[in-house]
XYZ file of C-alpha atoms in Angstrom:
388
model
C 15.124 36.373 3.136
C 17.549 34.507 5.375
C 20.208 32.528 3.522
C 20.317 28.784 4.188
C 23.679 27.828 5.652
C 25.414 24.483 5.904
C 24.475 24.553 9.583
C 20.799 24.867 8.645
C 21.062 21.963 6.207
C 22.796 19.822 8.823
C 20.087 20.660 11.345
C 17.339 19.644 8.914
C 19.110 16.401 8.050
C 19.628 15.530 11.715
C 16.009 16.390 12.517
C 14.826 13.914 9.896
C 17.097 11.206 11.269
C 15.905 11.794 14.840
C 12.253 11.798 13.747
C 12.808 8.610 11.769
C 14.426 6.934 14.770
C 11.508 7.875 17.022
C 8.967 6.715 14.456
C 10.617 3.336 13.938
C 10.516 2.394 17.604
C 7.502 1.716 19.808
C 9.283 4.018 22.185
C 12.897 5.127 22.653
C 14.988 7.582 24.647
C 17.174 10.521 23.752
C 20.224 8.615 24.974
C 19.354 5.649 22.727
C 18.893 7.978 19.736
C 22.233 9.592 20.441
C 23.957 6.197 20.497
C 22.154 4.892 17.397
C 22.789 7.961 15.237
C 26.179 8.975 16.604
C 24.901 12.447 17.461
C 25.850 14.218 20.653
C 23.196 14.319 23.360
C 22.775 18.084 23.262
C 21.928 17.978 19.534
C 19.353 15.213 20.060
C 17.822 17.016 23.048
C 17.546 20.272 21.120
C 15.844 18.547 18.163
C 13.561 16.644 20.538
C 12.529 19.916 22.200
C 11.563 21.314 18.785
C 9.521 18.209 17.966
C 7.856 18.296 21.379
C 6.921 21.946 20.908
C 5.184 20.963 17.650
C 3.394 18.182 19.601
C 4.800 15.582 17.204
C 6.279 13.513 20.053
C 5.202 12.662 23.585
C 6.748 11.314 26.780
C 5.478 7.950 28.042
C 7.185 7.291 31.369
C 10.653 6.263 32.452
C 12.993 3.706 30.942
C 15.637 1.579 32.613
C 18.622 3.306 34.209
C 22.070 2.510 32.855
C 24.345 -0.001 34.612
C 26.271 2.905 36.087
C 23.144 4.233 37.756
C 21.938 7.816 37.523
C 18.569 9.189 36.431
C 16.195 6.958 34.528
C 15.764 8.138 30.924
C 12.406 9.406 29.703
C 10.745 7.193 27.115
C 9.445 9.023 24.051
C 7.383 8.137 20.985
C 5.408 9.685 18.136
C 2.264 11.421 19.394
C -0.385 9.721 17.271
C -2.913 12.525 17.650
C -0.565 15.015 16.013
C -2.830 14.589 12.984
C -4.291 12.052 10.578
C -4.124 10.958 6.947
C -6.793 9.670 4.565
C -6.429 6.945 1.953
C -8.874 6.160 -0.854
C -8.809 3.194 -3.238
C -10.958 3.875 -6.303
C -11.730 0.374 -7.537
C -14.284 -0.583 -10.183
C -17.093 -1.529 -7.802
C -16.242 0.195 -4.522
C -14.584 3.237 -3.044
C -12.466 1.820 -0.217
C -11.213 4.292 2.377
C -9.194 4.431 5.580
C -8.278 7.086 8.131
C -5.018 6.713 10.110
C -3.333 8.670 12.843
C 0.144 9.879 11.941
C 1.780 6.774 13.438
C -0.343 4.512 11.199
C -2.946 3.483 13.770
C -6.223 2.809 11.965
C -9.087 5.111 12.941
C -11.621 3.640 10.516
C -11.774 1.482 7.398
C -14.862 1.147 5.218
C -16.155 1.106 1.645
C -18.909 2.660 -0.450
C -20.436 1.025 -3.525
C -19.811 3.112 -6.649
C -21.344 0.887 -9.340
C -22.742 3.108 -12.081
C -21.281 6.339 -10.669
C -19.114 8.658 -12.757
C -15.942 10.328 -11.530
C -17.761 13.508 -10.523
C -20.076 11.547 -8.240
C -17.088 9.605 -6.876
C -15.284 12.871 -6.075
C -18.365 14.042 -4.164
C -18.226 10.834 -2.099
C -14.508 11.343 -1.437
C -15.095 14.895 -0.275
C -18.105 14.065 1.900
C -16.083 11.269 3.520
C -13.083 13.560 4.062
C -15.360 16.270 5.475
C -16.790 13.798 7.997
C -13.325 12.869 9.267
C -12.237 16.511 9.401
C -15.272 17.210 11.603
C -14.982 14.209 13.896
C -11.347 13.142 14.347
C -9.766 14.793 17.366
C -6.136 15.750 16.735
C -3.722 18.640 17.035
C -3.442 19.534 13.346
C -6.371 17.714 11.744
C -6.010 16.314 8.245
C -2.359 16.177 7.167
C -2.426 14.466 3.772
C -4.347 12.273 1.331
C -3.231 9.364 -0.855
C -5.373 8.005 -3.692
C -4.963 4.467 -5.017
C -5.492 4.326 -8.780
C -6.200 1.141 -10.750
C -4.178 2.391 -13.699
C -0.927 4.176 -14.528
C 0.180 7.335 -12.702
C 3.067 9.161 -14.376
C 5.906 11.171 -12.828
C 3.817 14.357 -13.023
C 1.102 12.726 -10.891
C -1.238 12.470 -13.863
C -3.336 9.401 -14.630
C -2.075 8.359 -18.062
C -4.033 5.102 -18.327
C -7.213 3.937 -16.601
C -8.958 0.894 -18.086
C -11.904 0.839 -15.688
C -12.681 4.413 -14.556
C -13.144 7.391 -16.894
C -11.536 10.315 -15.060
C -12.948 12.776 -17.606
C -9.974 15.130 -17.285
C -10.496 15.585 -13.525
C -7.234 16.346 -11.697
C -7.861 14.704 -8.346
C -4.719 16.019 -6.668
C -5.332 19.606 -7.809
C -8.971 19.521 -6.750
C -8.448 17.915 -3.349
C -5.306 19.842 -2.413
C -7.189 23.073 -3.116
C -10.128 21.916 -0.990
C -8.135 20.698 2.024
C -4.770 22.484 1.708
C -2.759 19.300 2.293
C -0.471 17.180 0.099
C -2.435 14.831 -2.194
C -0.544 11.921 -3.761
C -1.727 9.537 -6.490
C -0.192 6.078 -6.821
C -0.905 2.816 -8.616
C -2.842 0.253 -6.543
C -0.316 -2.571 -6.989
C 2.566 -0.250 -6.114
C 0.818 0.618 -2.865
C 0.412 -3.068 -2.069
C 4.177 -3.484 -2.508
C 4.791 -0.497 -0.224
C 2.535 -2.157 2.368
C 4.620 -5.337 2.252
C 7.865 -3.368 2.567
C 6.747 -1.077 5.424
C 4.235 -3.156 7.408
C 5.305 -6.773 6.821
C 8.991 -7.029 5.881
C 10.149 -3.818 7.573
C 12.867 -3.461 4.914
C 14.289 -6.933 5.661
C 13.867 -8.000 2.011
C 15.482 -5.492 -0.352
C 13.788 -6.904 -3.448
C 10.176 -8.063 -3.554
C 7.147 -8.177 -5.840
C 3.490 -7.855 -4.900
C 1.039 -9.166 -7.510
C -2.600 -8.034 -7.292
C -5.399 -9.918 -9.025
C -8.714 -8.044 -9.065
C -10.607 -6.766 -12.084
C -7.178 -6.588 -13.718
C -3.731 -7.921 -12.839
C -0.842 -5.727 -11.777
C 2.341 -5.837 -9.734
C 4.334 -3.525 -7.520
C 8.114 -3.910 -7.526
C 10.535 -3.022 -4.734
C 14.212 -2.928 -5.761
C 16.841 -2.068 -3.152
C 13.998 -1.076 -0.823
C 12.749 1.556 -3.289
C 9.567 1.438 -5.334
C 10.533 0.796 -8.957
C 8.112 2.734 -11.165
C 9.936 2.508 -14.486
C 9.515 4.935 -17.367
C 6.409 7.106 -16.790
C 5.152 4.791 -14.031
C 4.549 1.818 -16.323
C 6.648 -0.779 -14.483
C 4.742 -3.743 -13.110
C 2.013 -3.916 -15.764
C 2.204 -7.711 -15.776
C -1.473 -7.988 -16.682
C -0.479 -7.095 -20.230
C 1.895 -10.065 -20.438
C 0.919 -12.052 -23.517
C -0.223 -15.657 -23.285
C -2.284 -17.920 -25.519
C -6.029 -18.212 -25.059
C -8.186 -21.276 -25.750
C -8.063 -20.551 -29.481
C -4.276 -20.362 -29.489
C -4.260 -16.602 -30.023
C -1.973 -14.265 -28.096
C -3.886 -12.197 -25.538
C -3.031 -10.224 -22.369
C -3.105 -12.553 -19.389
C -5.545 -10.338 -17.463
C -8.156 -10.912 -20.179
C -8.345 -14.568 -19.181
C -7.017 -14.668 -15.600
C -8.306 -11.586 -13.771
C -11.167 -12.311 -11.409
C -13.685 -10.539 -13.633
C -12.376 -12.399 -16.694
C -12.807 -15.749 -14.926
C -16.371 -14.897 -13.912
C -17.158 -13.641 -17.427
C -15.797 -16.782 -19.087
C -17.720 -19.053 -16.727
C -20.939 -17.109 -17.245
C -20.515 -17.684 -20.977
C -19.531 -21.354 -20.728
C -22.315 -22.220 -18.283
C -24.962 -20.118 -20.012
C -25.672 -17.973 -16.942
C -25.171 -14.330 -16.075
C -25.209 -14.085 -12.294
C -21.996 -15.747 -11.112
C -19.849 -14.036 -8.513
C -16.653 -14.843 -6.626
C -18.407 -17.046 -4.081
C -20.499 -19.034 -6.544
C -17.327 -19.717 -8.536
C -15.657 -21.005 -5.366
C -18.697 -23.172 -4.621
C -18.565 -24.654 -8.122
C -14.844 -25.344 -7.783
C -15.274 -27.073 -4.434
C -18.199 -29.129 -5.731
C -16.062 -30.340 -8.631
C -18.018 -28.734 -11.473
C -15.848 -29.781 -14.463
C -16.233 -26.457 -16.299
C -15.316 -24.410 -13.243
C -12.445 -26.743 -12.313
C -11.047 -26.515 -15.851
C -11.074 -22.699 -15.847
C -9.560 -22.486 -12.348
C -6.858 -25.029 -13.244
C -5.938 -22.903 -16.266
C -5.829 -19.868 -13.960
C -3.505 -21.748 -11.581
C -1.101 -22.698 -14.399
C -1.029 -19.206 -15.910
C -0.527 -17.373 -12.602
C 2.182 -19.845 -11.535
C 4.029 -19.147 -14.797
C 3.615 -15.396 -14.284
C 5.057 -15.674 -10.770
C 7.999 -17.749 -11.971
C 8.782 -15.313 -14.814
C 8.494 -12.305 -12.493
C 10.928 -13.896 -10.047
C 13.399 -14.522 -12.875
C 13.073 -10.991 -14.308
C 13.787 -9.212 -11.021
C 15.972 -11.777 -9.249
C 13.790 -11.881 -6.157
C 12.732 -14.802 -4.044
C 9.981 -12.865 -2.211
C 6.631 -12.598 -3.998
C 3.345 -11.669 -2.349
C -0.013 -12.463 -3.913
C -3.146 -10.415 -3.245
C -6.398 -11.867 -4.590
C -9.905 -11.711 -3.096
C -10.691 -14.925 -5.014
C -7.864 -16.730 -3.209
C -8.936 -15.217 0.083
C -12.311 -16.900 -0.500
C -10.615 -20.172 -1.587
C -7.136 -20.545 -0.014
C -6.801 -23.970 -1.655
C -6.340 -22.187 -5.006
C -3.309 -20.403 -3.567
C -2.019 -23.754 -2.269
C -2.204 -25.192 -5.795
C -0.401 -22.158 -7.242
C 2.329 -22.561 -4.628
C 2.729 -26.252 -5.490
C 2.903 -25.455 -9.215
C 5.506 -22.715 -8.684
C 7.633 -25.132 -6.690
C 7.452 -27.639 -9.556
C 8.574 -24.962 -12.031
C 11.504 -23.753 -9.984
C 14.253 -25.761 -8.326
C 15.382 -22.699 -6.366
C 13.395 -21.287 -3.488
C 10.712 -18.705 -4.308
C 9.102 -17.421 -1.130
C 5.453 -17.073 -2.127
C 3.061 -15.623 0.440
C -0.634 -14.870 0.291
C -1.779 -11.442 1.458
C -4.842 -11.465 3.684
C -7.380 -8.687 3.083
C -5.742 -7.256 -0.015
C -8.032 -4.193 0.044
C -6.718 -3.264 3.475
C -3.141 -3.872 2.347
C -3.551 -1.305 -0.441
C -4.977 1.289 1.942
C -2.182 0.746 4.463
C 0.356 1.188 1.665
C -1.367 4.476 0.818
C -1.183 5.447 4.497
C 2.588 4.919 4.409
C 3.006 7.035 1.267
C 0.946 9.869 2.762
C 2.805 9.672 6.085
C 6.208 9.849 4.385
C 5.093 13.023 2.629
C 3.501 14.812 5.583
C 6.519 14.125 7.823
C 8.889 15.208 5.019
C 10.553 11.775 5.182
C 10.208 10.643 1.575
C 13.068 8.218 0.922
C 13.571 7.467 4.610
C 12.618 3.926 5.707
C 9.644 3.978 8.081
C 8.389 0.794 9.739
C 4.744 0.572 10.788
C 3.059 -1.891 13.136
C 1.330 -4.546 10.997
C -2.409 -4.013 11.389
C -2.974 -7.602 10.227
C -0.962 -9.079 13.073
């Protein structure tokens, strides 16, 4: 076995930097990479030749010549059809999925209803979906990696230590899928992936500290500190849904038991004596001024505004992103939360609403998978925002 020398380590480090530089630009040139990284042109050209041989990069025409004249440089970029990644979000009601080329370009996004299905049936759906993409997507290397979004806690050993909505019945998703497809399989918390989406697709590392709060069946948050995902001890950071607040009876209860979307619908079903409310009928009732619905939504607004304010104080961030299908259906609820937050805080808290929060999670998963398959974990990668 050949010993690894300092020269080998330097070559690997420089290769990662060159690949990162190519990835983070729509297109660039070897001369521009040399200037940006402070590497000599021969080193950059040699690394580029290796990447081109692997079909990871492609040439896309000529750039502008320098002021001193000479040959026009060749523009280069990531070759998107080098391969593709798959992302799956296992929510309570649906299996959301997305396929992306290696540069992040979306191939397909869709969902499958999984109401009443156990984890074994869900795994079958994941595999049949993956098999379809493996058969149909044209690329050099095929499937490169998979990321799974989990509505629960994923520990440092990539094990699901807590799942309030799905019984995983001891199934090791990463072991099973990596054995089936021979690619890296990464598990990550859904809210963490939303935060990664904001960092990599929206902010492009311009805000070092940010929080993404997701309100679905539960409530969670993803935290970025110094541009790194903060997972805490055993992946438990960001579990803001367990923050205690007082319910109508004055008893302490986790906030997600009264303010998650499912909790709101459940409370209104009980108060109104019905059983068939959904997100859109709740919005209709709110807009029509139903006093019961308005009262519950106003309580939701106050509680979420307080949660946002406290989160901003805990992590000293002024950038908070809110993902909520309920607010997507009724943007005026977000407007009221924003107004309430501003009344609570004299300093500026930049509060933004995420559009299509399901897609945001999947794009965050795409980023995580891409970092792994390119061996660029820890290296900032900026993707084109698919929502733009």
